[in-house]
mmCIF file of C-alpha atoms in Angstrom:
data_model
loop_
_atom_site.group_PDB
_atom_site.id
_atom_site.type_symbol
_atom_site.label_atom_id
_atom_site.label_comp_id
_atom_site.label_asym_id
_atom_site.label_seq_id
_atom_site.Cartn_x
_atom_site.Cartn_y
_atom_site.Cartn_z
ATOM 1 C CA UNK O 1 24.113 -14.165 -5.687
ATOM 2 C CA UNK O 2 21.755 -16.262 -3.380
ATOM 3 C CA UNK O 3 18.404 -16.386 -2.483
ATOM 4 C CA UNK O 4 17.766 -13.022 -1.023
ATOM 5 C CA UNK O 5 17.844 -11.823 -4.090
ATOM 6 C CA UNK O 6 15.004 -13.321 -5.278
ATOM 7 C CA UNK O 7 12.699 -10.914 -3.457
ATOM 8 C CA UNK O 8 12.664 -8.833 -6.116
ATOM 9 C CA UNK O 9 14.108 -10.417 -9.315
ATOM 10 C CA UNK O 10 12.764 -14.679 -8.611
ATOM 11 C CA UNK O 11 11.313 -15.435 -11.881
ATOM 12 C CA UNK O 12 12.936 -13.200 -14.430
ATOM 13 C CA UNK O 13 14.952 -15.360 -17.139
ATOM 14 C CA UNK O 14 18.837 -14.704 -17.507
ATOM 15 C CA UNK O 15 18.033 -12.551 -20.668
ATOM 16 C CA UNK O 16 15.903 -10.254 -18.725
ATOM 17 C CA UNK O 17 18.825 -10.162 -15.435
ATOM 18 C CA UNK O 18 21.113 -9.432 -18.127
ATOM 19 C CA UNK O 19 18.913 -6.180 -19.036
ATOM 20 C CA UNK O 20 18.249 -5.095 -14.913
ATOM 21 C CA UNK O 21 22.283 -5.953 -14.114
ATOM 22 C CA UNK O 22 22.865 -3.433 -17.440
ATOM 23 C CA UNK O 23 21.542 -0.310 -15.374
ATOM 24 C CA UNK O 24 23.773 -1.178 -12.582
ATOM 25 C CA UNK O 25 26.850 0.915 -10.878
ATOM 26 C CA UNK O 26 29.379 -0.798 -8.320
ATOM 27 C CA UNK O 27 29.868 1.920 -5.729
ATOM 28 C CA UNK O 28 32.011 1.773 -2.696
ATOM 29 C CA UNK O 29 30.580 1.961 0.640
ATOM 30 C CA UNK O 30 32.316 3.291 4.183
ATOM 31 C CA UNK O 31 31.404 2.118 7.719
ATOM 32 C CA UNK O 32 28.987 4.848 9.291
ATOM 33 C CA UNK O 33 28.300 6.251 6.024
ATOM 34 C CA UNK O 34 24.192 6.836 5.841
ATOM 35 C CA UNK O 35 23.283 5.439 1.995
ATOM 36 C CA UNK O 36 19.618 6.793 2.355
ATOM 37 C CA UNK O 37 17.334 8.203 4.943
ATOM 38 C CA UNK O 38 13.726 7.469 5.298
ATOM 39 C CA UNK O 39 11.391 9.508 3.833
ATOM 40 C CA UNK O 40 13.753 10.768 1.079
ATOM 41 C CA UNK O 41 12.664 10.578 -2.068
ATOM 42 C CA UNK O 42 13.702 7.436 -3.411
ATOM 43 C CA UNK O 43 15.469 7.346 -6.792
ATOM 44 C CA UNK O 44 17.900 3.966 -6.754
ATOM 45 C CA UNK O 45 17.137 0.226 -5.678
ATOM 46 C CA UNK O 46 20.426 -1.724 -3.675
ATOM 47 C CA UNK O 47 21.949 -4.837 -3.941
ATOM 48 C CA UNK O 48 25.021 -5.439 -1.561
ATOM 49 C CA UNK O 49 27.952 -6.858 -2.761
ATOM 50 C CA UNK O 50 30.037 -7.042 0.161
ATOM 51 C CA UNK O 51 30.170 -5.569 3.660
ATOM 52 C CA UNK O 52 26.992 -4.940 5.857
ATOM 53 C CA UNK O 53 23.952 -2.331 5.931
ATOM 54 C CA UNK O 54 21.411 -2.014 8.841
ATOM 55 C CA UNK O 55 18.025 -0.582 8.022
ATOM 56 C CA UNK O 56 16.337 1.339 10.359
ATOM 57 C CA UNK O 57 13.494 3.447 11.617
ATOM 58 C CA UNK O 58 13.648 6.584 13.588
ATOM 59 C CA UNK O 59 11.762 6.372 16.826
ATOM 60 C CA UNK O 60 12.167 9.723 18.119
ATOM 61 C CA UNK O 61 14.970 12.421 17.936
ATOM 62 C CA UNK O 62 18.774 10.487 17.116
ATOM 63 C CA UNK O 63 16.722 7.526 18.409
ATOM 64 C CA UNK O 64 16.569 4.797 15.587
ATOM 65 C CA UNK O 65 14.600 1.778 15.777
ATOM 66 C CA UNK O 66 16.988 -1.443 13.988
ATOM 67 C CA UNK O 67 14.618 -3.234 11.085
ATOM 68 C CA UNK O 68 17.432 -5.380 9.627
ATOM 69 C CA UNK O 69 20.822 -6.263 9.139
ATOM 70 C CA UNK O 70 21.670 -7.329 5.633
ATOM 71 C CA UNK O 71 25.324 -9.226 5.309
ATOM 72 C CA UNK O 72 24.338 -11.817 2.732
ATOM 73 C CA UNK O 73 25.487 -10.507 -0.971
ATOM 74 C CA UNK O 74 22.779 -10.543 -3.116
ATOM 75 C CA UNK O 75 20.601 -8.784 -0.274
ATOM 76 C CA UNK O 76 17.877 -5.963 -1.636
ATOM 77 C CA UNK O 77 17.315 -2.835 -0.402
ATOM 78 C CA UNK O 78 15.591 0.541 -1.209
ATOM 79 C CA UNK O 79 12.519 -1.413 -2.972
ATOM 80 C CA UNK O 80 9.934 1.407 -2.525
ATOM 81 C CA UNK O 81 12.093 3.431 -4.904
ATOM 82 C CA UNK O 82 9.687 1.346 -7.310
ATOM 83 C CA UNK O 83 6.637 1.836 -5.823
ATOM 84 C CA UNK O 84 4.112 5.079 -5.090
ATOM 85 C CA UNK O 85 4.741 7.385 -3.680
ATOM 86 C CA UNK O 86 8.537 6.380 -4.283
ATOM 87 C CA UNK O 87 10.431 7.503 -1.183
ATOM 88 C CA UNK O 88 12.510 5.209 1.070
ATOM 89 C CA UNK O 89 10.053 3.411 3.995
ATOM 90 C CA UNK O 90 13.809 2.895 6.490
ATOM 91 C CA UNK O 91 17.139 4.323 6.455
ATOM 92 C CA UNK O 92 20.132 2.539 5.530
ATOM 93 C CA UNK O 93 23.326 2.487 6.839
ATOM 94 C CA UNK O 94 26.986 0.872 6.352
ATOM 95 C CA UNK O 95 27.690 -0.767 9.580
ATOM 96 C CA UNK O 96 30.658 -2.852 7.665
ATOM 97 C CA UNK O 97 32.766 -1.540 4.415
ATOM 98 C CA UNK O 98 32.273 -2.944 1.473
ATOM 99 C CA UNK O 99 30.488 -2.376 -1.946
ATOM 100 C CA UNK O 100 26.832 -1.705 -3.527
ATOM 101 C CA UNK O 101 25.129 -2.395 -6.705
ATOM 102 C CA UNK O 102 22.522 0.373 -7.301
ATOM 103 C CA UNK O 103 20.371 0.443 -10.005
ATOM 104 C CA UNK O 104 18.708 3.782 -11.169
ATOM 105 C CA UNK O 105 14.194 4.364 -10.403
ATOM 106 C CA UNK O 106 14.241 5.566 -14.119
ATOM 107 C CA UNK O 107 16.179 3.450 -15.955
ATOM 108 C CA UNK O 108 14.235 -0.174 -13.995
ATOM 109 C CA UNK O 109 11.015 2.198 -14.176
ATOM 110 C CA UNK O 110 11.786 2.306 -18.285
ATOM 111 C CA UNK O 111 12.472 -1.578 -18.506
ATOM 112 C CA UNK O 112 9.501 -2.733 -16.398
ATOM 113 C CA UNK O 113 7.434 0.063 -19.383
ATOM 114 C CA UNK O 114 9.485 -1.695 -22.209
ATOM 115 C CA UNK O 115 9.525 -5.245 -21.115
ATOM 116 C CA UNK O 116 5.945 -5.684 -19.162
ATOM 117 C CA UNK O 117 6.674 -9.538 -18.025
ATOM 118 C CA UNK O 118 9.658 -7.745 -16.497
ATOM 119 C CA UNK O 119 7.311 -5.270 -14.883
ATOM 120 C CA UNK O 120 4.881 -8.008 -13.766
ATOM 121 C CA UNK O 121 7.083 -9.997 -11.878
ATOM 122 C CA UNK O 122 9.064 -7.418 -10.225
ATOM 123 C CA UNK O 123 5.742 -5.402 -8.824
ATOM 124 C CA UNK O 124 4.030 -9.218 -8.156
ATOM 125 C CA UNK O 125 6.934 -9.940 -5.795
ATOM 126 C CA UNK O 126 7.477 -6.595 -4.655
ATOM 127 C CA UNK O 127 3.480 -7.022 -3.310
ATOM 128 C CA UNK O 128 4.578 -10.474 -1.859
ATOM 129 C CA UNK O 129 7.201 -9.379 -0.372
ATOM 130 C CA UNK O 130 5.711 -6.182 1.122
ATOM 131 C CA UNK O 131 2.938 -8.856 2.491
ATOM 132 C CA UNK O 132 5.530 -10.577 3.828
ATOM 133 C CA UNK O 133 7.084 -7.787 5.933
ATOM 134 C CA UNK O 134 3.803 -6.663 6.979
ATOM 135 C CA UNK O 135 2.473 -9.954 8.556
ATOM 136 C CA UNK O 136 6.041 -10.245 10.425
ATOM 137 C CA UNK O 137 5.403 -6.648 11.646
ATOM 138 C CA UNK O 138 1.796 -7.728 12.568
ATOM 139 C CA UNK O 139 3.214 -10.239 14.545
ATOM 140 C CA UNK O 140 5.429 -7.712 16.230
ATOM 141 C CA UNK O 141 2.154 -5.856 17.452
ATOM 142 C CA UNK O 142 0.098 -8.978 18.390
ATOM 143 C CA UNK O 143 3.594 -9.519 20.145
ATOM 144 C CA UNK O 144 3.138 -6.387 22.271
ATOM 145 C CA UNK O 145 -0.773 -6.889 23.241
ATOM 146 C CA UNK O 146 0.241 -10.013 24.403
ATOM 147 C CA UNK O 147 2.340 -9.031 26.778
ATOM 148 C CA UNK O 148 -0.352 -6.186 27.319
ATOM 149 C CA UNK O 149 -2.835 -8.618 28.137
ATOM 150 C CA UNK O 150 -0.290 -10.589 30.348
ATOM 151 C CA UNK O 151 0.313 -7.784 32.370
ATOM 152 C CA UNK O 152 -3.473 -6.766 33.225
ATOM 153 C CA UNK O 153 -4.195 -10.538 34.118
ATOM 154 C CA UNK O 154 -0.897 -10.773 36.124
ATOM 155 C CA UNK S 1 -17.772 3.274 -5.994
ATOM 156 C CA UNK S 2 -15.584 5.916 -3.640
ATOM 157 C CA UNK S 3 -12.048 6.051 -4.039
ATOM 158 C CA UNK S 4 -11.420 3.442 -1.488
ATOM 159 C CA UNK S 5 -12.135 0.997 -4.425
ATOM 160 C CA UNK S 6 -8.756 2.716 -6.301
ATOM 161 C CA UNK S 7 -6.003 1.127 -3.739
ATOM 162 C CA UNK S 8 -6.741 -2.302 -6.211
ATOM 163 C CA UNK S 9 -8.170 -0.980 -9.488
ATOM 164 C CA UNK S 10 -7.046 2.785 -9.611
ATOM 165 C CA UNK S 11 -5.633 3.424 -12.955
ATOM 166 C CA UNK S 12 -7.457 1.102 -15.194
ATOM 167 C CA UNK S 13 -9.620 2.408 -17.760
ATOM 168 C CA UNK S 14 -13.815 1.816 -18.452
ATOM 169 C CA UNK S 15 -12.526 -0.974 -20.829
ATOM 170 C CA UNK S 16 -10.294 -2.598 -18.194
ATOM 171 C CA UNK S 17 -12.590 -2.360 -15.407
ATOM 172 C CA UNK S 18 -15.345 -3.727 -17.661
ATOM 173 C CA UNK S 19 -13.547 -6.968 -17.996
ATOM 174 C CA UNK S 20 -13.137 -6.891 -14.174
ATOM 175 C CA UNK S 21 -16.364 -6.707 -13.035
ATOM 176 C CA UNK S 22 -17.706 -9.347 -15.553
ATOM 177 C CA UNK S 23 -16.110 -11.534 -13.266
ATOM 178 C CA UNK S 24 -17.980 -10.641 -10.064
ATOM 179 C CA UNK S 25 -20.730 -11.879 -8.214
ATOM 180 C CA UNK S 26 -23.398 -10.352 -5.564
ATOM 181 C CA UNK S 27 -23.327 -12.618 -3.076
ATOM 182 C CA UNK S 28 -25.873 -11.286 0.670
ATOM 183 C CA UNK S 29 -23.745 -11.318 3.964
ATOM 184 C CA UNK S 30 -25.277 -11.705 7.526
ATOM 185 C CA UNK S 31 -24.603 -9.780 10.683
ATOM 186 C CA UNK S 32 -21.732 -12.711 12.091
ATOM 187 C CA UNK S 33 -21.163 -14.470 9.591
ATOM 188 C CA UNK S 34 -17.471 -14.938 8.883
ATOM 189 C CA UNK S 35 -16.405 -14.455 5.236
ATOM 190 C CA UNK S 36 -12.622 -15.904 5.282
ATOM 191 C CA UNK S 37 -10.726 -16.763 7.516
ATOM 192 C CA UNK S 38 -6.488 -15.714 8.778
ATOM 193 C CA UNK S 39 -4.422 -18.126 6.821
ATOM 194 C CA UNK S 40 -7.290 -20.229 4.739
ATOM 195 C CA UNK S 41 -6.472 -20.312 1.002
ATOM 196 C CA UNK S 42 -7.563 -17.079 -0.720
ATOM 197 C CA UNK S 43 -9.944 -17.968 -3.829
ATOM 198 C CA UNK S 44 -11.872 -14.717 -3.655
ATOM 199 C CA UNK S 45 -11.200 -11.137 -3.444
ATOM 200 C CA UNK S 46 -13.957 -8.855 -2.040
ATOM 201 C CA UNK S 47 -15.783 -5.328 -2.834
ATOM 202 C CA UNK S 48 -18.430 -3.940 -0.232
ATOM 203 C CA UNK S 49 -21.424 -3.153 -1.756
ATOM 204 C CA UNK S 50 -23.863 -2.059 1.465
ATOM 205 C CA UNK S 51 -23.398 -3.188 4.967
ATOM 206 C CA UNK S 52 -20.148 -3.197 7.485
ATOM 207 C CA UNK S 53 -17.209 -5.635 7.554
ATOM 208 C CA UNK S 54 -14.009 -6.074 10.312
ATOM 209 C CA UNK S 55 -10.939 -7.306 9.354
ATOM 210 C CA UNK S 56 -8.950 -9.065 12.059
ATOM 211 C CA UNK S 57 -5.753 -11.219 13.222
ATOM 212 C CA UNK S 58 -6.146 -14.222 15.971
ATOM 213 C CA UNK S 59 -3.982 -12.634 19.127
ATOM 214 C CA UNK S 60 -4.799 -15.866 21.066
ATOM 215 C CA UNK S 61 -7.455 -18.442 21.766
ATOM 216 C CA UNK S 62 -10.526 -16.863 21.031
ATOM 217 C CA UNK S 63 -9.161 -13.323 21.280
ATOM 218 C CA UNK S 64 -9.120 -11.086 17.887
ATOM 219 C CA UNK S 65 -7.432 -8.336 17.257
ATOM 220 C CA UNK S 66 -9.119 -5.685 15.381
ATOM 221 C CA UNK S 67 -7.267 -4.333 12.318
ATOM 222 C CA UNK S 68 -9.906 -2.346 10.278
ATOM 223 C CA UNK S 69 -13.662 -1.577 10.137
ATOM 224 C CA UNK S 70 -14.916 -1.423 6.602
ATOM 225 C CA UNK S 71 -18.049 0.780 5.906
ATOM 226 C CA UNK S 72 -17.764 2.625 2.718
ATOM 227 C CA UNK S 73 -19.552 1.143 -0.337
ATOM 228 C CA UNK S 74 -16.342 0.138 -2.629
ATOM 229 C CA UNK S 75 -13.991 -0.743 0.143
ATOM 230 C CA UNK S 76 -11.568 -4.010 -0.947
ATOM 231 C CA UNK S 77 -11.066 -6.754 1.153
ATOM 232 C CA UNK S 78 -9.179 -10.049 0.812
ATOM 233 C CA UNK S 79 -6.394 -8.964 -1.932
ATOM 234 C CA UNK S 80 -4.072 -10.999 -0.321
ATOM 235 C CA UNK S 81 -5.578 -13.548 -2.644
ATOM 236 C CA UNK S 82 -3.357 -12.230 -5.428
ATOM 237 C CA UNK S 83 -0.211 -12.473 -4.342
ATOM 238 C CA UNK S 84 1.339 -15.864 -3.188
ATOM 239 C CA UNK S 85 1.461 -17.660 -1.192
ATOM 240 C CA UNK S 86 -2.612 -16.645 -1.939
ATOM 241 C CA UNK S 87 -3.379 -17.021 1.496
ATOM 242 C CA UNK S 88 -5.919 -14.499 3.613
ATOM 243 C CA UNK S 89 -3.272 -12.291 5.787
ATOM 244 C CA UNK S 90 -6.184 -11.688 8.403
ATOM 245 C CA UNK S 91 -10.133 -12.738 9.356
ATOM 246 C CA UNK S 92 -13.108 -10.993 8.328
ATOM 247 C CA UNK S 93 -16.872 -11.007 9.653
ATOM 248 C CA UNK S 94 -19.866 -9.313 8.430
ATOM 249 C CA UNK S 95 -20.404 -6.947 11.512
ATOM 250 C CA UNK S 96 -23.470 -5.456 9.811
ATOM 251 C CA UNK S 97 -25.598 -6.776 7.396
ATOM 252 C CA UNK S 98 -25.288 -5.952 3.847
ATOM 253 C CA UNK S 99 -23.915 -7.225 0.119
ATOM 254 C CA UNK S 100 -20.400 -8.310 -1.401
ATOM 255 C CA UNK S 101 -18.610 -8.710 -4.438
ATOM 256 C CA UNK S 102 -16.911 -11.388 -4.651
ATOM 257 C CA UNK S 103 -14.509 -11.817 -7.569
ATOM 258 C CA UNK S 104 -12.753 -15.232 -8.090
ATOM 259 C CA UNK S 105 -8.886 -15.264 -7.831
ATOM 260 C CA UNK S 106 -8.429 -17.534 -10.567
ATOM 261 C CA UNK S 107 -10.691 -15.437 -13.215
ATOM 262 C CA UNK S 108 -8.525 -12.268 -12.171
ATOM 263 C CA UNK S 109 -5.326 -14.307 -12.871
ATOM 264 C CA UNK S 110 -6.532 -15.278 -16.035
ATOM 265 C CA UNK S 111 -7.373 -11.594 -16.845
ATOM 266 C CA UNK S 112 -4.162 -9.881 -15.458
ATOM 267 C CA UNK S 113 -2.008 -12.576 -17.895
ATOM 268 C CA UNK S 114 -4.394 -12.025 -20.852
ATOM 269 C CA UNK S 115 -3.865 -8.001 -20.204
ATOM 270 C CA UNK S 116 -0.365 -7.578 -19.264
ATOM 271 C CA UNK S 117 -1.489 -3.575 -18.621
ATOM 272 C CA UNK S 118 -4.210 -5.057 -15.754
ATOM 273 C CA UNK S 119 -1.753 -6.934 -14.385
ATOM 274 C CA UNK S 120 0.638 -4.452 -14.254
ATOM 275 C CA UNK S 121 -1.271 -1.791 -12.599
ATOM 276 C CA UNK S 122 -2.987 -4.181 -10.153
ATOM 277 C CA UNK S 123 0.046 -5.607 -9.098
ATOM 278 C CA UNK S 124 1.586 -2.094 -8.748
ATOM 279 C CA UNK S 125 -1.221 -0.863 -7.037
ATOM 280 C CA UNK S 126 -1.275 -3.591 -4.323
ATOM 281 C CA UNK S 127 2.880 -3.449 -3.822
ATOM 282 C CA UNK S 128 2.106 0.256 -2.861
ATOM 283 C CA UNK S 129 -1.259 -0.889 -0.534
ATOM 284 C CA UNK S 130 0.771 -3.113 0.924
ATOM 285 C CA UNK S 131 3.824 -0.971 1.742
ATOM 286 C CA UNK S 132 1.337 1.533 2.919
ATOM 287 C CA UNK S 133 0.007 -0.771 5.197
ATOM 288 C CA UNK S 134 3.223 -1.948 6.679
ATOM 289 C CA UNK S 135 4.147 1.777 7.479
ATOM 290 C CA UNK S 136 1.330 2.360 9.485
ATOM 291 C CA UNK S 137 1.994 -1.041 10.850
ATOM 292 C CA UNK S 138 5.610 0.171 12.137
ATOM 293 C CA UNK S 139 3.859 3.518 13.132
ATOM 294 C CA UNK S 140 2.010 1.176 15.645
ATOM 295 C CA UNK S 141 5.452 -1.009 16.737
ATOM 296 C CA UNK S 142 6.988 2.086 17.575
ATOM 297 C CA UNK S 143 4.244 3.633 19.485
ATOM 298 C CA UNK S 144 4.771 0.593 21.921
ATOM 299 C CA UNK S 145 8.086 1.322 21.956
ATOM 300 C CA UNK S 146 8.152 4.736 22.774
ATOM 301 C CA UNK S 147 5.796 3.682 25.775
ATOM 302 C CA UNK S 148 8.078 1.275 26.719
ATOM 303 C CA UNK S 149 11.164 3.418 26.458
ATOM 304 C CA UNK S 150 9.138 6.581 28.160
ATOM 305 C CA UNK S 151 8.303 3.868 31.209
ATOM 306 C CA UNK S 152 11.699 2.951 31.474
ATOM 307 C CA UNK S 153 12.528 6.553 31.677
ATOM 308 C CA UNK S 154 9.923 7.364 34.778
#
């Protein structure tokens, strides 16, 4: 699995993957199927395998707004499962067959309790990566004043 | 201290919180003066204590873009500092005279590795701030959007 990956797991040892990879299921995924929808409450964490997912956000009725398209395996989805209030932030759907790892809220909730340097690092870069999406979305804005701005002084 | 103070430190106990504010210092803040700056290296996180801070992002030369306006006695500013790459995410300047405090980023550290449970909860608490954040951040993307789309449509 490459880098992507490391979002959530970077710095956990091969002893503590082994435990996280334990609570995994390989399920099959179909093109078109919707794997969860945002605002639902969130009970599993994604890792693709194979195939492709696009996350998205719904703009206004059966209008989505595209986030991302994940093809790389190794890619991780459906990370606010593991934080309050625990429901998905995007929707996620397969735009290319293929197949999933998920791995259960409870059952990482119960490791990160059990093994707290596994809890540490997952919630430290689950903040860091959260940071990360905000200042790219924050750019997004500034992106749209700009042209704002242009437009007044044009 | 209101509950504003909770989106860092909610969770942690008298003890815990003792151990966290032995770390701080009151440090006086002028009406102008700018406390950190977008993109400096975070040493410091910050608790208002009396006066008014804004928090803001550099759009262009010498144009800001105004993210928050802090007021409420508690309010925490500058957590960016824990997570790396421990840089500030945005600007902020005293906008009304008043008191801080500050609480060095390397004394946290050492607390949060000494007390796996602080570290824990802070880090959890500060994935969820920041994913809270980055909704409302989207909220604002898409509100552009939607103008653009319902100009399009006119």
């Amino acid at each position: 699995m490459d880098s992507s990956f490391a979002y959530l797991f970077g710095g956990l040892d091969e002893g503590q993957m082994k435990k996280i990879l334990a609570t995994k299921k390989e399920i099959p995924m179909k093109k078109g199927q919707q794997i969860f929808t945002e605002g639902q409450e969130a009970n599993g964490v994604y890792v693709l395998r194979s195939g492709a997912v696009e996350l998205m956000t719904g703009l206004e009725k059966d209008v989505d707004l595209p986030i991302s398209l994940l093809r790389n395996p190794g890619d991780v989805f459906g990370s606010s499962a593991l934080v309050p209030p625990c429901q998905y932030s995007l929707s996620a759907r397969c735009v290319e067959e293929g197949t999933l790892f998920r791995m259960g809220t409870a059952a990482l909730r119960k490791l990160a309790a059990e093994d707290r340097d596994i809890g540490c690092q997952m919630m430290t870069n689950l903040a860091a990566h959260f940071l990360d999406r905000l200042k790219e979305t924050r750019q997004e804005v500034k992106m749209h004043f700009k042209t704002l701005l242009g437009s007044t002084r044009s």
